[in-house]
PDB file of C-alpha atoms in Angstrom:
ATOM      1  CA  UNK X   1      -6.573  30.389  60.769  1.00  0.00           C
ATOM      2  CA  UNK X   2      -8.108  27.198  59.381  1.00  0.00           C
ATOM      3  CA  UNK X   3     -10.055  26.754  62.586  1.00  0.00           C
ATOM      4  CA  UNK X   4     -11.607  30.208  62.150  1.00  0.00           C
ATOM      5  CA  UNK X   5     -12.699  29.389  58.620  1.00  0.00           C
ATOM      6  CA  UNK X   6     -14.062  25.971  59.542  1.00  0.00           C
ATOM      7  CA  UNK X   7     -17.226  27.544  60.919  1.00  0.00           C
ATOM      8  CA  UNK X   8     -17.726  29.566  57.764  1.00  0.00           C
ATOM      9  CA  UNK X   9     -17.230  26.452  55.629  1.00  0.00           C
ATOM     10  CA  UNK X  10     -19.770  24.503  57.675  1.00  0.00           C
ATOM     11  CA  UNK X  11     -22.300  27.312  57.329  1.00  0.00           C
ATOM     12  CA  UNK X  12     -21.685  27.484  53.531  1.00  0.00           C
ATOM     13  CA  UNK X  13     -22.190  23.714  53.224  1.00  0.00           C
ATOM     14  CA  UNK X  14     -25.453  23.924  55.148  1.00  0.00           C
ATOM     15  CA  UNK X  15     -26.692  26.767  52.957  1.00  0.00           C
ATOM     16  CA  UNK X  16     -25.751  24.831  49.802  1.00  0.00           C
ATOM     17  CA  UNK X  17     -27.614  21.745  51.037  1.00  0.00           C
ATOM     18  CA  UNK X  18     -30.701  23.831  51.760  1.00  0.00           C
ATOM     19  CA  UNK X  19     -30.609  25.479  48.318  1.00  0.00           C
ATOM     20  CA  UNK X  20     -30.218  22.079  46.649  1.00  0.00           C
ATOM     21  CA  UNK X  21     -33.232  20.739  48.577  1.00  0.00           C
ATOM     22  CA  UNK X  22     -35.348  23.696  47.489  1.00  0.00           C
ATOM     23  CA  UNK X  23     -34.267  23.270  43.873  1.00  0.00           C
ATOM     24  CA  UNK X  24     -35.129  19.568  43.902  1.00  0.00           C
ATOM     25  CA  UNK X  25     -38.653  20.349  45.168  1.00  0.00           C
ATOM     26  CA  UNK X  26     -39.168  22.684  42.215  1.00  0.00           C
ATOM     27  CA  UNK X  27     -38.506  19.819  39.789  1.00  0.00           C
ATOM     28  CA  UNK X  28     -39.690  20.395  36.220  1.00  0.00           C
ATOM     29  CA  UNK X  29     -41.726  23.441  37.156  1.00  0.00           C
ATOM     30  CA  UNK X  30     -38.568  25.474  36.863  1.00  0.00           C
ATOM     31  CA  UNK X  31     -38.102  27.334  33.592  1.00  0.00           C
ATOM     32  CA  UNK X  32     -34.327  26.744  33.831  1.00  0.00           C
ATOM     33  CA  UNK X  33     -34.707  23.207  32.426  1.00  0.00           C
ATOM     34  CA  UNK X  34     -36.634  24.349  29.309  1.00  0.00           C
ATOM     35  CA  UNK X  35     -34.578  25.526  26.352  1.00  0.00           C
ATOM     36  CA  UNK X  36     -34.969  29.131  25.288  1.00  0.00           C
ATOM     37  CA  UNK X  37     -35.960  30.129  21.755  1.00  0.00           C
ATOM     38  CA  UNK X  38     -32.318  31.008  21.091  1.00  0.00           C
ATOM     39  CA  UNK X  39     -31.175  27.569  22.276  1.00  0.00           C
ATOM     40  CA  UNK X  40     -33.842  25.874  20.146  1.00  0.00           C
ATOM     41  CA  UNK X  41     -32.689  27.823  17.064  1.00  0.00           C
ATOM     42  CA  UNK X  42     -29.089  26.911  17.793  1.00  0.00           C
ATOM     43  CA  UNK X  43     -29.993  23.225  18.171  1.00  0.00           C
ATOM     44  CA  UNK X  44     -31.911  23.330  14.882  1.00  0.00           C
ATOM     45  CA  UNK X  45     -28.922  24.930  13.181  1.00  0.00           C
ATOM     46  CA  UNK X  46     -26.621  22.267  14.637  1.00  0.00           C
ATOM     47  CA  UNK X  47     -28.945  19.505  13.397  1.00  0.00           C
ATOM     48  CA  UNK X  48     -29.023  21.065   9.918  1.00  0.00           C
ATOM     49  CA  UNK X  49     -25.224  21.319   9.895  1.00  0.00           C
ATOM     50  CA  UNK X  50     -24.905  17.683  10.970  1.00  0.00           C
ATOM     51  CA  UNK X  51     -27.194  16.563   8.140  1.00  0.00           C
ATOM     52  CA  UNK X  52     -25.188  18.605   5.617  1.00  0.00           C
ATOM     53  CA  UNK X  53     -21.915  17.156   6.888  1.00  0.00           C
ATOM     54  CA  UNK X  54     -23.365  13.651   6.727  1.00  0.00           C
ATOM     55  CA  UNK X  55     -24.453  14.207   3.120  1.00  0.00           C
ATOM     56  CA  UNK X  56     -21.024  15.595   2.196  1.00  0.00           C
ATOM     57  CA  UNK X  57     -19.342  12.623   3.853  1.00  0.00           C
ATOM     58  CA  UNK X  58     -21.547  10.196   1.930  1.00  0.00           C
ATOM     59  CA  UNK X  59     -20.816  12.033  -1.324  1.00  0.00           C
ATOM     60  CA  UNK X  60     -17.050  11.988  -0.697  1.00  0.00           C
ATOM     61  CA  UNK X  61     -17.245   8.301   0.199  1.00  0.00           C
ATOM     62  CA  UNK X  62     -18.988   7.573  -3.118  1.00  0.00           C
ATOM     63  CA  UNK X  63     -16.409   9.695  -4.972  1.00  0.00           C
ATOM     64  CA  UNK X  64     -13.519   7.886  -3.264  1.00  0.00           C
ATOM     65  CA  UNK X  65     -15.037   4.492  -3.989  1.00  0.00           C
ATOM     66  CA  UNK X  66     -15.394   5.465  -7.657  1.00  0.00           C
ATOM     67  CA  UNK X  67     -11.785   6.626  -7.815  1.00  0.00           C
ATOM     68  CA  UNK X  68     -10.571   3.400  -6.219  1.00  0.00           C
ATOM     69  CA  UNK X  69     -12.637   1.368  -8.684  1.00  0.00           C
ATOM     70  CA  UNK X  70     -11.083   3.269 -11.617  1.00  0.00           C
ATOM     71  CA  UNK X  71      -7.599   2.632 -10.197  1.00  0.00           C
ATOM     72  CA  UNK X  72      -8.385  -1.065  -9.784  1.00  0.00           C
ATOM     73  CA  UNK X  73      -9.598  -1.260 -13.416  1.00  0.00           C
ATOM     74  CA  UNK X  74      -6.433   0.502 -14.627  1.00  0.00           C
ATOM     75  CA  UNK X  75      -4.245  -1.858 -12.604  1.00  0.00           C
ATOM     76  CA  UNK X  76      -6.088  -4.843 -14.036  1.00  0.00           C
ATOM     77  CA  UNK X  77      -5.243  -3.652 -17.562  1.00  0.00           C
ATOM     78  CA  UNK X  78      -1.512  -3.523 -16.837  1.00  0.00           C
ATOM     79  CA  UNK X  79       0.571  -6.496 -17.946  1.00  0.00           C
ATOM     80  CA  UNK X  80       1.634  -8.936 -15.313  1.00  0.00           C
ATOM     81  CA  UNK X  81       4.964  -8.419 -13.609  1.00  0.00           C
ATOM     82  CA  UNK X  82       8.064  -8.984 -15.718  1.00  0.00           C
ATOM     83  CA  UNK X  83      10.442 -11.814 -15.029  1.00  0.00           C
ATOM     84  CA  UNK X  84      13.848 -10.256 -14.318  1.00  0.00           C
ATOM     85  CA  UNK X  85      15.540 -13.095 -16.168  1.00  0.00           C
ATOM     86  CA  UNK X  86      13.640 -12.176 -19.313  1.00  0.00           C
ATOM     87  CA  UNK X  87      14.690  -8.541 -18.928  1.00  0.00           C
ATOM     88  CA  UNK X  88      18.336  -9.581 -18.416  1.00  0.00           C
ATOM     89  CA  UNK X  89      18.189 -11.902 -21.441  1.00  0.00           C
ATOM     90  CA  UNK X  90      16.687  -9.116 -23.569  1.00  0.00           C
ATOM     91  CA  UNK X  91      19.386  -6.679 -22.399  1.00  0.00           C
ATOM     92  CA  UNK X  92      22.079  -9.226 -23.306  1.00  0.00           C
ATOM     93  CA  UNK X  93      20.483  -9.759 -26.737  1.00  0.00           C
ATOM     94  CA  UNK X  94      20.527  -5.992 -27.351  1.00  0.00           C
ATOM     95  CA  UNK X  95      24.208  -5.847 -26.325  1.00  0.00           C
ATOM     96  CA  UNK X  96      25.060  -8.791 -28.601  1.00  0.00           C
ATOM     97  CA  UNK X  97      23.198  -7.142 -31.495  1.00  0.00           C
ATOM     98  CA  UNK X  98      25.091  -3.882 -30.951  1.00  0.00           C
ATOM     99  CA  UNK X  99      28.384  -5.758 -30.844  1.00  0.00           C
ATOM    100  CA  UNK X 100      27.483  -7.580 -34.067  1.00  0.00           C
ATOM    101  CA  UNK X 101      26.510  -4.270 -35.711  1.00  0.00           C
ATOM    102  CA  UNK X 102      29.817  -2.731 -34.661  1.00  0.00           C
ATOM    103  CA  UNK X 103      31.749  -5.708 -36.067  1.00  0.00           C
ATOM    104  CA  UNK X 104      29.758  -5.561 -39.318  1.00  0.00           C
ATOM    105  CA  UNK X 105      30.456  -1.842 -39.668  1.00  0.00           C
ATOM    106  CA  UNK X 106      34.179  -2.415 -39.074  1.00  0.00           C
ATOM    107  CA  UNK X 107      34.212  -5.220 -41.629  1.00  0.00           C
ATOM    108  CA  UNK X 108      32.429  -3.001 -44.147  1.00  0.00           C
ATOM    109  CA  UNK X 109      34.922  -0.183 -43.583  1.00  0.00           C
ATOM    110  CA  UNK X 110      37.827  -2.600 -44.011  1.00  0.00           C
ATOM    111  CA  UNK X 111      36.296  -3.964 -47.227  1.00  0.00           C
ATOM    112  CA  UNK X 112      35.732  -0.451 -48.576  1.00  0.00           C
ATOM    113  CA  UNK X 113      39.307   0.517 -47.681  1.00  0.00           C
ATOM    114  CA  UNK X 114      40.695  -2.653 -49.253  1.00  0.00           C
ATOM    115  CA  UNK X 115      38.644  -1.981 -52.377  1.00  0.00           C
ATOM    116  CA  UNK X 116      39.976   1.590 -52.590  1.00  0.00           C
ATOM    117  CA  UNK X 117      43.556   0.392 -52.104  1.00  0.00           C
ATOM    118  CA  UNK X 118      43.104  -2.246 -54.802  1.00  0.00           C
ATOM    119  CA  UNK X 119      41.604   0.363 -57.110  1.00  0.00           C
ATOM    120  CA  UNK X 120      44.442   2.811 -56.408  1.00  0.00           C
ATOM    121  CA  UNK X 121      47.044   0.061 -57.081  1.00  0.00           C
ATOM    122  CA  UNK X 122      45.293  -0.948 -60.292  1.00  0.00           C
ATOM    123  CA  UNK X 123      45.597   2.526 -61.794  1.00  0.00           C
TER     124      UNK X 123
END
C-alpha cells in the first residue's frame, strides 16, 4: 500500500517544488506580502495599546517607588530595636513594684485593723 502511494507522494513533492519556484520568481511584486488596510489598522491599534500599557507601567512604577519611600521614612522614624535584657529588667521591676504595693496594702490593712481593735478595747 505504501508502494502505491509513493508515486503520488513524489508527484506532490514535485508540484510543491514547482509552485515554490514560481512564488520565488514573483518576489515583492506579490500583493500577499503587503499588509491590508485592516492589518494596518490592527497594527496601529496594537502600537497604541503598547504605548498605553507602557505609560501605565511607568506610572505604577513611580507609585510603587513613592510607597516604598514612605515606608522607608516611617521605618526610619521607629526607635531602634529593644534589648531583651532591658525588657526583662523592666518586667522584673514592674513585678517587684506590684509585690511591694501588695505588701504595703497588707501592712495598711493590718495597721487599720490593729487601730480598730485598740479603739474597741479602749472603750
